[in-house]
């Protein structure tokens, strides 16, 4: 088969479409013929040599895919050759075939195109596990999403609105904020021109956000805490603004607030399977009913992954950039 390989870490040109050996499904795994994958910010870090795949994972990038099952390893039940699926991966999605632990498979949601389903697993699992399973966002509460027009952000807006929450977003341009508003965001903050703490307080009668979904890490730690309501929950999922910050524990105590930080890729198989099962139970019906949909900026042929990486690095996209099989 062919896959995007990274012979040497570097810029987008480090991504090379090469012939590689076919993967073989082991116990509890299936082999999927990939129709599409999607770019995640983590893929860029992997390409640059800053984010190695976890032990045992495919060396090729790609944290999600859609396609058809073409082989079953021993001990797999509930899935059959020919099933159309999408899948959460620890790597290897930028390829013609990929091995997937059965617990990380999802059926293509009713009403969603097979290709577009590749835009779902990573963002849905990340948002659902952080905003709902860890931070327990409830109807009527306010969620602040940083990077509202990102792959993660566009899904977070939709899921939070679907459960009846109020959503505030940050983004870097009026055009991106317009796209967030189309998805249902109620409070729009241009992070280049406005102070999100002041804007969120203003929009909540001084109360603040009940949950913050944060991609910035250190740079926003203090201001995120300021933006939180009493009993607020800050869920950190990204480190785009650095890894080491100062936490005001006095403010944390006074607000009886909580800070969590999780990474999906390296979690044990059982934890990923539990997240995937929860997503299938709670989010798949919202996709089937049309309340939530994959937000795809564009499709790029998989062997031109470098073009897709350039676009995402320049933040020239809204939602997800798909890599489709040539
Ligand atoms: N922990 C996990 O398991 C996990 C899983 C998936 C993703 N993530 C993280 O989630 C984040 C989003 O991922 P993605 O793949 O959806 O990325 P993406 O589409 O490339 O989006 C990155 C976003 O960062 C925003 N941004 C840049 N500077 C900002 C600032 N100062 N304030 C607020 N937003 C800012 C950009 O907004 P503009 O374009 O408007 O400038 C853009 O929307 C990344 O940090 C990624 O690493 C974590």
mmCIF file of C-alpha atoms and ligand atoms in Angstrom:
data_model
loop_
_atom_site.group_PDB
_atom_site.id
_atom_site.type_symbol
_atom_site.label_atom_id
_atom_site.label_comp_id
_atom_site.label_asym_id
_atom_site.label_seq_id
_atom_site.Cartn_x
_atom_site.Cartn_y
_atom_site.Cartn_z
ATOM 1 C CA UNK A 1 0.000 0.000 0.000
ATOM 2 C CA UNK A 2 0.942 3.690 0.015
ATOM 3 C CA UNK A 3 1.148 5.950 3.063
ATOM 4 C CA UNK A 4 2.375 9.405 3.933
ATOM 5 C CA UNK A 5 5.734 8.807 5.608
ATOM 6 C CA UNK A 6 8.044 11.228 7.440
ATOM 7 C CA UNK A 7 11.585 10.154 6.476
ATOM 8 C CA UNK A 8 13.026 13.217 8.267
ATOM 9 C CA UNK A 9 11.076 15.651 10.498
ATOM 10 C CA UNK A 10 10.633 19.145 9.063
ATOM 11 C CA UNK A 11 8.292 21.437 7.132
ATOM 12 C CA UNK A 12 5.320 20.282 5.040
ATOM 13 C CA UNK A 13 7.735 18.895 2.396
ATOM 14 C CA UNK A 14 8.769 16.264 4.978
ATOM 15 C CA UNK A 15 5.519 14.425 4.164
ATOM 16 C CA UNK A 16 6.303 11.836 1.463
ATOM 17 C CA UNK A 17 3.806 9.468 -0.241
ATOM 18 C CA UNK A 18 5.700 6.158 -0.226
ATOM 19 C CA UNK A 19 5.069 2.482 -0.806
ATOM 20 C CA UNK A 20 5.084 0.677 2.562
ATOM 21 C CA UNK A 21 4.154 -2.817 3.810
ATOM 22 C CA UNK A 22 0.445 -3.549 4.368
ATOM 23 C CA UNK A 23 -0.516 -3.592 8.074
ATOM 24 C CA UNK A 24 -1.913 -6.871 9.457
ATOM 25 C CA UNK A 25 -4.769 -6.873 12.015
ATOM 26 C CA UNK A 26 -3.963 -8.620 15.306
ATOM 27 C CA UNK A 27 -6.212 -9.878 18.102
ATOM 28 C CA UNK A 28 -9.244 -7.597 18.491
ATOM 29 C CA UNK A 29 -8.333 -5.455 15.476
ATOM 30 C CA UNK A 30 -9.759 -4.894 11.988
ATOM 31 C CA UNK A 31 -8.157 -3.761 8.741
ATOM 32 C CA UNK A 32 -9.812 -0.724 7.159
ATOM 33 C CA UNK A 33 -9.406 0.375 3.540
ATOM 34 C CA UNK A 34 -9.189 4.136 4.017
ATOM 35 C CA UNK A 35 -11.426 6.452 1.987
ATOM 36 C CA UNK A 36 -10.471 9.647 3.835
ATOM 37 C CA UNK A 37 -8.494 10.923 6.795
ATOM 38 C CA UNK A 38 -8.332 14.431 8.282
ATOM 39 C CA UNK A 39 -5.637 16.804 9.481
ATOM 40 C CA UNK A 40 -5.296 17.500 13.188
ATOM 41 C CA UNK A 41 -2.976 20.054 14.764
ATOM 42 C CA UNK A 42 -1.093 17.167 16.423
ATOM 43 C CA UNK A 43 -0.093 15.847 12.965
ATOM 44 C CA UNK A 44 1.896 19.028 12.394
ATOM 45 C CA UNK A 45 3.808 18.507 15.650
ATOM 46 C CA UNK A 46 4.475 14.876 14.652
ATOM 47 C CA UNK A 47 5.780 16.006 11.246
ATOM 48 C CA UNK A 48 8.073 18.515 12.964
ATOM 49 C CA UNK A 49 9.475 15.775 15.221
ATOM 50 C CA UNK A 50 7.864 17.053 18.455
ATOM 51 C CA UNK A 51 5.138 14.429 18.948
ATOM 52 C CA UNK A 52 6.171 10.810 18.523
ATOM 53 C CA UNK A 53 3.460 8.171 18.118
ATOM 54 C CA UNK A 54 2.782 6.206 21.332
ATOM 55 C CA UNK A 55 4.509 2.789 21.616
ATOM 56 C CA UNK A 56 2.978 0.225 19.253
ATOM 57 C CA UNK A 57 1.150 2.822 17.121
ATOM 58 C CA UNK A 58 1.623 3.228 13.366
ATOM 59 C CA UNK A 59 4.595 5.491 12.521
ATOM 60 C CA UNK A 60 2.515 7.319 9.887
ATOM 61 C CA UNK A 61 0.437 10.384 10.818
ATOM 62 C CA UNK A 62 -3.367 10.422 10.933
ATOM 63 C CA UNK A 63 -5.542 10.265 14.057
ATOM 64 C CA UNK A 64 -8.824 9.426 12.320
ATOM 65 C CA UNK A 65 -10.229 7.954 9.135
ATOM 66 C CA UNK A 66 -13.280 6.658 7.354
ATOM 67 C CA UNK A 67 -13.463 3.662 5.048
ATOM 68 C CA UNK A 68 -14.546 0.029 4.705
ATOM 69 C CA UNK A 69 -13.544 -3.006 6.752
ATOM 70 C CA UNK A 70 -11.597 -5.425 4.527
ATOM 71 C CA UNK A 71 -10.310 -7.954 7.088
ATOM 72 C CA UNK A 72 -10.974 -9.016 10.679
ATOM 73 C CA UNK A 73 -8.321 -10.134 13.169
ATOM 74 C CA UNK A 74 -9.047 -12.929 15.663
ATOM 75 C CA UNK A 75 -11.617 -12.250 18.390
ATOM 76 C CA UNK A 76 -13.519 -9.423 16.692
ATOM 77 C CA UNK A 77 -17.295 -9.553 16.984
ATOM 78 C CA UNK A 78 -20.015 -7.115 15.972
ATOM 79 C CA UNK A 79 -18.250 -5.976 12.784
ATOM 80 C CA UNK A 80 -18.082 -7.542 9.314
ATOM 81 C CA UNK A 81 -16.053 -7.206 6.134
ATOM 82 C CA UNK A 82 -17.705 -4.516 3.988
ATOM 83 C CA UNK A 83 -18.981 -2.396 6.914
ATOM 84 C CA UNK A 84 -18.612 1.345 6.334
ATOM 85 C CA UNK A 85 -16.958 2.860 9.385
ATOM 86 C CA UNK A 86 -15.042 5.779 10.805
ATOM 87 C CA UNK A 87 -12.388 5.323 13.442
ATOM 88 C CA UNK A 88 -10.322 6.982 16.139
ATOM 89 C CA UNK A 89 -6.632 6.153 15.578
ATOM 90 C CA UNK A 90 -3.338 6.489 17.457
ATOM 91 C CA UNK A 91 -1.752 7.041 14.018
ATOM 92 C CA UNK A 92 -1.673 5.688 10.480
ATOM 93 C CA UNK A 93 -4.725 7.397 8.972
ATOM 94 C CA UNK A 94 -2.729 9.025 6.138
ATOM 95 C CA UNK A 95 -2.551 5.677 4.318
ATOM 96 C CA UNK A 96 -4.475 3.400 1.989
ATOM 97 C CA UNK A 97 -5.055 0.867 4.793
ATOM 98 C CA UNK A 98 -4.943 1.059 8.570
ATOM 99 C CA UNK A 99 -5.348 -1.378 11.446
ATOM 100 C CA UNK A 100 -7.911 -0.277 14.053
ATOM 101 C CA UNK A 101 -8.697 -1.715 17.520
ATOM 102 C CA UNK A 102 -12.374 -2.749 17.294
ATOM 103 C CA UNK A 103 -13.238 -0.552 20.303
ATOM 104 C CA UNK A 104 -12.299 2.528 18.281
ATOM 105 C CA UNK A 105 -14.676 1.859 15.374
ATOM 106 C CA UNK A 106 -17.910 3.731 14.814
ATOM 107 C CA UNK A 107 -20.519 3.153 12.124
ATOM 108 C CA UNK A 108 -20.876 5.987 9.606
ATOM 109 C CA UNK A 109 -23.718 8.039 11.103
ATOM 110 C CA UNK A 110 -27.021 7.914 9.268
ATOM 111 C CA UNK A 111 -27.188 10.768 6.742
ATOM 112 C CA UNK A 112 -23.427 11.478 6.758
ATOM 113 C CA UNK A 113 -21.333 10.891 3.641
ATOM 114 C CA UNK A 114 -18.627 8.211 4.044
ATOM 115 C CA UNK A 115 -15.803 10.645 3.205
ATOM 116 C CA UNK A 116 -17.088 13.383 5.500
ATOM 117 C CA UNK A 117 -17.303 10.909 8.389
ATOM 118 C CA UNK A 118 -13.479 11.090 8.542
ATOM 119 C CA UNK A 119 -13.877 14.580 10.024
ATOM 120 C CA UNK A 120 -15.669 13.259 13.112
ATOM 121 C CA UNK A 121 -13.842 10.802 15.383
ATOM 122 C CA UNK A 122 -11.001 12.912 16.802
ATOM 123 C CA UNK A 123 -12.977 16.106 17.408
ATOM 124 C CA UNK A 124 -16.136 14.399 18.649
ATOM 125 C CA UNK A 125 -14.216 12.142 21.069
ATOM 126 C CA UNK A 126 -12.062 15.033 22.330
ATOM 127 C CA UNK A 127 -14.970 17.423 22.847
ATOM 128 C CA UNK A 128 -17.311 14.829 24.332
ATOM 129 C CA UNK A 129 -14.722 13.440 26.758
ATOM 130 C CA UNK A 130 -13.535 16.853 27.970
ATOM 131 C CA UNK A 131 -16.629 19.049 27.909
ATOM 132 C CA UNK A 132 -19.183 16.446 28.924
ATOM 133 C CA UNK A 133 -17.519 13.404 30.580
ATOM 134 C CA UNK A 134 -14.944 15.423 32.591
ATOM 135 C CA UNK A 135 -16.444 18.922 32.857
ATOM 136 C CA UNK A 136 -20.144 17.926 32.884
ATOM 137 C CA UNK A 137 -21.497 20.890 30.889
ATOM 138 C CA UNK A 138 -25.218 21.154 31.650
ATOM 139 C CA UNK A 139 -28.149 22.769 29.830
ATOM 140 C CA UNK A 140 -28.346 26.491 30.619
ATOM 141 C CA UNK A 141 -24.652 26.739 31.505
ATOM 142 C CA UNK A 142 -22.128 28.788 29.508
ATOM 143 C CA UNK A 143 -19.224 27.211 27.592
ATOM 144 C CA UNK A 144 -16.277 29.344 26.432
ATOM 145 C CA UNK A 145 -14.487 27.740 23.457
ATOM 146 C CA UNK A 146 -11.130 29.122 22.389
ATOM 147 C CA UNK A 147 -10.419 28.800 18.672
ATOM 148 C CA UNK A 148 -14.121 28.518 17.847
ATOM 149 C CA UNK A 149 -13.526 28.029 14.109
ATOM 150 C CA UNK A 150 -11.006 25.179 14.553
ATOM 151 C CA UNK A 151 -11.880 21.547 13.963
ATOM 152 C CA UNK A 152 -12.377 21.163 17.710
ATOM 153 C CA UNK A 153 -14.167 24.498 18.078
ATOM 154 C CA UNK A 154 -16.753 23.926 15.345
ATOM 155 C CA UNK A 155 -17.735 20.624 16.970
ATOM 156 C CA UNK A 156 -17.734 22.067 20.506
ATOM 157 C CA UNK A 157 -20.116 24.867 19.476
ATOM 158 C CA UNK A 158 -22.561 22.426 17.889
ATOM 159 C CA UNK A 159 -22.548 19.891 20.730
ATOM 160 C CA UNK A 160 -22.923 22.530 23.431
ATOM 161 C CA UNK A 161 -25.836 24.169 21.580
ATOM 162 C CA UNK A 162 -27.444 20.767 21.025
ATOM 163 C CA UNK A 163 -27.593 20.172 24.794
ATOM 164 C CA UNK A 164 -28.969 23.649 25.467
ATOM 165 C CA UNK A 165 -25.891 25.516 26.665
ATOM 166 C CA UNK A 166 -24.896 29.102 25.856
ATOM 167 C CA UNK A 167 -21.657 29.319 23.848
ATOM 168 C CA UNK A 168 -18.978 32.011 23.779
ATOM 169 C CA UNK A 169 -16.088 31.686 21.326
ATOM 170 C CA UNK A 170 -12.789 33.350 20.564
ATOM 171 C CA UNK A 171 -11.376 33.586 17.036
ATOM 172 C CA UNK A 172 -8.867 35.750 15.208
ATOM 173 C CA UNK A 173 -11.014 37.405 12.514
ATOM 174 C CA UNK A 174 -14.570 38.703 11.936
ATOM 175 C CA UNK A 175 -15.027 36.162 9.105
ATOM 176 C CA UNK A 176 -14.228 33.258 11.425
ATOM 177 C CA UNK A 177 -16.503 34.677 14.115
ATOM 178 C CA UNK A 178 -19.306 34.852 11.521
ATOM 179 C CA UNK A 179 -18.836 31.153 10.815
ATOM 180 C CA UNK A 180 -19.028 30.420 14.542
ATOM 181 C CA UNK A 181 -22.256 32.430 14.760
ATOM 182 C CA UNK A 182 -23.727 30.383 11.877
ATOM 183 C CA UNK A 183 -23.048 27.266 13.955
ATOM 184 C CA UNK A 184 -24.923 28.794 16.892
ATOM 185 C CA UNK A 185 -22.295 30.627 18.964
ATOM 186 C CA UNK A 186 -23.975 33.321 21.072
ATOM 187 C CA UNK A 187 -21.009 35.440 22.172
ATOM 188 C CA UNK A 188 -18.275 36.309 19.673
ATOM 189 C CA UNK A 189 -14.859 37.559 20.824
ATOM 190 C CA UNK A 190 -12.070 38.602 18.465
ATOM 191 C CA UNK A 191 -9.027 37.607 20.523
ATOM 192 C CA UNK A 192 -6.809 40.022 18.562
ATOM 193 C CA UNK A 193 -8.891 43.055 19.546
ATOM 194 C CA UNK A 194 -10.975 42.214 22.607
ATOM 195 C CA UNK A 195 -10.420 40.905 26.124
ATOM 196 C CA UNK A 196 -12.260 37.597 26.403
ATOM 197 C CA UNK A 197 -12.497 37.865 30.215
ATOM 198 C CA UNK A 198 -14.369 41.173 30.012
ATOM 199 C CA UNK A 199 -16.553 40.018 27.106
ATOM 200 C CA UNK A 200 -17.584 36.754 28.768
ATOM 201 C CA UNK A 201 -18.379 38.517 32.039
ATOM 202 C CA UNK A 202 -20.419 41.123 30.180
ATOM 203 C CA UNK A 203 -22.396 38.444 28.345
ATOM 204 C CA UNK A 204 -23.152 36.499 31.550
ATOM 205 C CA UNK A 205 -24.144 39.367 33.877
ATOM 206 C CA UNK A 206 -20.768 39.133 35.585
ATOM 207 C CA UNK A 207 -21.091 35.402 36.325
ATOM 208 C CA UNK A 208 -18.451 34.019 33.933
ATOM 209 C CA UNK A 209 -18.178 30.758 31.991
ATOM 210 C CA UNK A 210 -19.139 27.493 33.667
ATOM 211 C CA UNK A 211 -16.794 25.518 31.404
ATOM 212 C CA UNK A 212 -13.814 26.697 29.353
ATOM 213 C CA UNK A 213 -12.400 24.485 26.583
ATOM 214 C CA UNK A 214 -8.842 25.719 26.133
ATOM 215 C CA UNK A 215 -6.300 25.168 23.352
ATOM 216 C CA UNK A 216 -3.750 27.731 24.541
ATOM 217 C CA UNK A 217 -2.408 26.310 27.823
ATOM 218 C CA UNK A 218 0.057 28.524 29.693
ATOM 219 C CA UNK A 219 -0.677 31.783 27.875
ATOM 220 C CA UNK A 220 -4.362 31.750 28.847
ATOM 221 C CA UNK A 221 -4.162 29.960 32.232
ATOM 222 C CA UNK A 222 -4.631 33.030 34.422
ATOM 223 C CA UNK A 223 -7.220 34.715 32.202
ATOM 224 C CA UNK A 224 -9.167 31.475 31.817
ATOM 225 C CA UNK A 225 -9.392 31.269 35.591
ATOM 226 C CA UNK A 226 -10.569 34.896 35.692
ATOM 227 C CA UNK A 227 -13.229 34.084 33.079
ATOM 228 C CA UNK A 228 -14.568 31.093 35.075
ATOM 229 C CA UNK A 229 -17.751 31.259 37.114
ATOM 230 C CA UNK A 230 -17.941 29.967 40.692
ATOM 231 C CA UNK A 231 -17.863 26.142 40.458
ATOM 232 C CA UNK A 232 -16.380 26.548 36.964
ATOM 233 C CA UNK A 233 -14.370 23.887 35.138
ATOM 234 C CA UNK A 234 -11.356 24.635 32.935
ATOM 235 C CA UNK A 235 -10.576 21.810 30.469
ATOM 236 C CA UNK A 236 -7.157 22.228 28.870
ATOM 237 C CA UNK A 237 -6.588 20.241 25.684
ATOM 238 C CA UNK A 238 -3.861 22.213 23.883
ATOM 239 C CA UNK A 239 -0.571 23.946 24.509
ATOM 240 C CA UNK A 240 -0.453 26.401 21.594
ATOM 241 C CA UNK A 241 0.495 29.122 24.133
ATOM 242 C CA UNK A 242 3.120 27.117 26.038
ATOM 243 C CA UNK A 243 3.319 24.462 28.729
ATOM 244 C CA UNK A 244 4.393 26.243 31.930
ATOM 245 C CA UNK A 245 2.215 28.872 33.572
ATOM 246 C CA UNK A 246 1.443 30.186 37.043
ATOM 247 C CA UNK A 247 -1.800 28.981 38.620
ATOM 248 C CA UNK A 248 -3.522 31.357 41.060
ATOM 249 C CA UNK A 249 -4.586 28.809 43.674
ATOM 250 C CA UNK A 250 -6.288 31.514 45.741
ATOM 251 C CA UNK A 251 -8.634 32.252 42.846
ATOM 252 C CA UNK A 252 -9.143 28.525 42.248
ATOM 253 C CA UNK A 253 -10.150 28.033 45.910
ATOM 254 C CA UNK A 254 -12.411 31.064 46.025
ATOM 255 C CA UNK A 255 -14.214 29.944 42.885
ATOM 256 C CA UNK A 256 -14.279 26.293 43.994
ATOM 257 C CA UNK A 257 -13.115 25.686 40.440
ATOM 258 C CA UNK A 258 -11.442 22.693 38.794
ATOM 259 C CA UNK A 259 -8.695 22.431 36.182
ATOM 260 C CA UNK A 260 -8.311 19.318 34.045
ATOM 261 C CA UNK A 261 -5.948 18.477 31.214
ATOM 262 C CA UNK A 262 -6.167 15.424 28.976
ATOM 263 C CA UNK A 263 -4.643 14.021 25.817
ATOM 264 C CA UNK A 264 -6.599 11.450 23.821
ATOM 265 C CA UNK A 265 -3.931 9.793 21.701
ATOM 266 C CA UNK A 266 -1.921 7.976 24.370
ATOM 267 C CA UNK A 267 -4.855 6.833 26.515
ATOM 268 C CA UNK A 268 -5.190 3.070 27.153
ATOM 269 C CA UNK A 269 -7.393 1.117 24.712
ATOM 270 C CA UNK A 270 -10.086 0.579 27.358
ATOM 271 C CA UNK A 271 -10.440 4.322 28.029
ATOM 272 C CA UNK A 272 -10.642 5.106 24.320
ATOM 273 C CA UNK A 273 -13.258 2.379 23.848
ATOM 274 C CA UNK A 274 -15.321 3.868 26.705
ATOM 275 C CA UNK A 275 -15.170 7.336 25.105
ATOM 276 C CA UNK A 276 -16.093 5.914 21.685
ATOM 277 C CA UNK A 277 -19.032 4.027 23.226
ATOM 278 C CA UNK A 278 -20.255 7.202 24.961
ATOM 279 C CA UNK A 279 -19.946 9.141 21.711
ATOM 280 C CA UNK A 280 -21.932 6.481 19.868
ATOM 281 C CA UNK A 281 -24.663 6.643 22.502
ATOM 282 C CA UNK A 282 -24.890 10.428 22.913
ATOM 283 C CA UNK A 283 -23.514 12.110 19.765
ATOM 284 C CA UNK A 284 -24.411 9.696 16.953
ATOM 285 C CA UNK A 285 -28.156 10.362 17.379
ATOM 286 C CA UNK A 286 -27.450 14.127 17.100
ATOM 287 C CA UNK A 287 -25.619 13.500 13.802
ATOM 288 C CA UNK A 288 -28.403 11.254 12.514
ATOM 289 C CA UNK A 289 -31.021 13.912 13.347
ATOM 290 C CA UNK A 290 -28.969 16.667 11.669
ATOM 291 C CA UNK A 291 -28.518 18.711 14.880
ATOM 292 C CA UNK A 292 -24.748 18.258 14.521
ATOM 293 C CA UNK A 293 -22.765 17.831 11.297
ATOM 294 C CA UNK A 294 -19.145 17.485 10.204
ATOM 295 C CA UNK A 295 -17.725 20.879 9.246
ATOM 296 C CA UNK A 296 -15.351 20.338 6.325
ATOM 297 C CA UNK A 297 -13.320 23.233 4.918
ATOM 298 C CA UNK A 298 -12.085 21.316 1.868
ATOM 299 C CA UNK A 299 -10.841 18.011 0.506
ATOM 300 C CA UNK A 300 -7.184 17.564 -0.495
ATOM 301 C CA UNK A 301 -5.823 14.424 -2.220
ATOM 302 C CA UNK A 302 -3.986 12.382 0.398
ATOM 303 C CA UNK A 303 -0.693 12.308 -1.508
ATOM 304 C CA UNK A 304 -0.763 16.139 -1.374
ATOM 305 C CA UNK A 305 -0.883 16.166 2.438
ATOM 306 C CA UNK A 306 1.823 18.875 2.430
ATOM 307 C CA UNK A 307 -0.675 21.329 0.900
ATOM 308 C CA UNK A 308 -3.192 20.511 3.636
ATOM 309 C CA UNK A 309 -0.562 20.982 6.349
ATOM 310 C CA UNK A 310 0.416 24.398 4.967
ATOM 311 C CA UNK A 311 -3.215 25.488 5.063
ATOM 312 C CA UNK A 312 -3.755 24.340 8.650
ATOM 313 C CA UNK A 313 -0.464 25.833 9.846
ATOM 314 C CA UNK A 314 -1.478 29.189 8.379
ATOM 315 C CA UNK A 315 -4.929 28.786 9.987
ATOM 316 C CA UNK A 316 -6.514 29.322 6.568
ATOM 317 C CA UNK A 317 -9.332 26.882 7.328
ATOM 318 C CA UNK A 318 -12.607 26.626 9.229
ATOM 319 C CA UNK A 319 -13.450 23.188 10.611
ATOM 320 C CA UNK A 320 -11.618 20.174 9.209
ATOM 321 C CA UNK A 321 -9.374 19.618 6.193
ATOM 322 C CA UNK A 322 -9.944 16.160 4.711
ATOM 323 C CA UNK A 323 -7.291 14.023 3.021
ATOM 324 C CA UNK A 324 -9.022 11.865 0.447
ATOM 325 C CA UNK A 325 -7.723 8.763 -1.240
ATOM 326 C CA UNK A 326 -6.417 9.600 -4.716
HETATM 327 N N1 LIG B 1 -5.825 16.924 24.095
HETATM 328 C C1 LIG B 1 -6.373 16.277 23.090
HETATM 329 O O1 LIG B 1 -6.710 15.106 23.184
HETATM 330 C C2 LIG B 1 -6.595 17.024 21.784
HETATM 331 C C3 LIG B 1 -7.217 16.383 20.703
HETATM 332 C C4 LIG B 1 -7.433 17.119 19.524
HETATM 333 C C5 LIG B 1 -7.025 18.454 19.474
HETATM 334 N N2 LIG B 1 -6.398 19.009 20.548
HETATM 335 C C6 LIG B 1 -5.960 20.425 20.533
HETATM 336 O O2 LIG B 1 -7.074 21.243 20.261
HETATM 337 C C7 LIG B 1 -6.649 22.412 19.560
HETATM 338 C C8 LIG B 1 -7.467 22.539 18.290
HETATM 339 O O3 LIG B 1 -7.118 21.469 17.431
HETATM 340 P P1 LIG B 1 -7.539 21.471 15.893
HETATM 341 O O4 LIG B 1 -6.929 20.301 15.251
HETATM 342 O O5 LIG B 1 -8.988 21.685 15.835
HETATM 343 O O6 LIG B 1 -6.735 22.788 15.427
HETATM 344 P P2 LIG B 1 -6.904 23.851 14.308
HETATM 345 O O7 LIG B 1 -8.114 23.586 13.467
HETATM 346 O O8 LIG B 1 -5.592 23.988 13.633
HETATM 347 O O9 LIG B 1 -7.164 25.198 15.133
HETATM 348 C C9 LIG B 1 -6.234 25.909 15.884
HETATM 349 C C10 LIG B 1 -6.991 27.107 16.443
HETATM 350 O O10 LIG B 1 -6.184 27.856 17.351
HETATM 351 C C11 LIG B 1 -6.731 29.151 17.334
HETATM 352 N N3 LIG B 1 -5.889 30.124 17.990
HETATM 353 C C12 LIG B 1 -4.621 30.508 17.644
HETATM 354 N N4 LIG B 1 -4.198 31.470 18.505
HETATM 355 C C13 LIG B 1 -5.221 31.706 19.374
HETATM 356 C C14 LIG B 1 -5.397 32.591 20.475
HETATM 357 N N5 LIG B 1 -4.428 33.415 20.873
HETATM 358 N N6 LIG B 1 -6.576 32.564 21.129
HETATM 359 C C15 LIG B 1 -7.560 31.708 20.770
HETATM 360 N N7 LIG B 1 -7.456 30.846 19.738
HETATM 361 C C16 LIG B 1 -6.287 30.852 19.049
HETATM 362 C C17 LIG B 1 -6.900 29.431 15.855
HETATM 363 O O11 LIG B 1 -7.793 30.509 15.705
HETATM 364 P P3 LIG B 1 -7.709 31.537 14.459
HETATM 365 O O12 LIG B 1 -7.579 30.694 13.209
HETATM 366 O O13 LIG B 1 -8.985 32.283 14.539
HETATM 367 O O14 LIG B 1 -6.501 32.399 14.694
HETATM 368 C C18 LIG B 1 -7.484 28.086 15.381
HETATM 369 O O15 LIG B 1 -8.893 28.109 15.454
HETATM 370 C C19 LIG B 1 -5.151 22.248 19.297
HETATM 371 O O16 LIG B 1 -4.454 22.944 20.289
HETATM 372 C C20 LIG B 1 -4.952 20.748 19.433
HETATM 373 O O17 LIG B 1 -3.644 20.409 19.798
HETATM 374 C C21 LIG B 1 -6.190 18.317 21.681
#
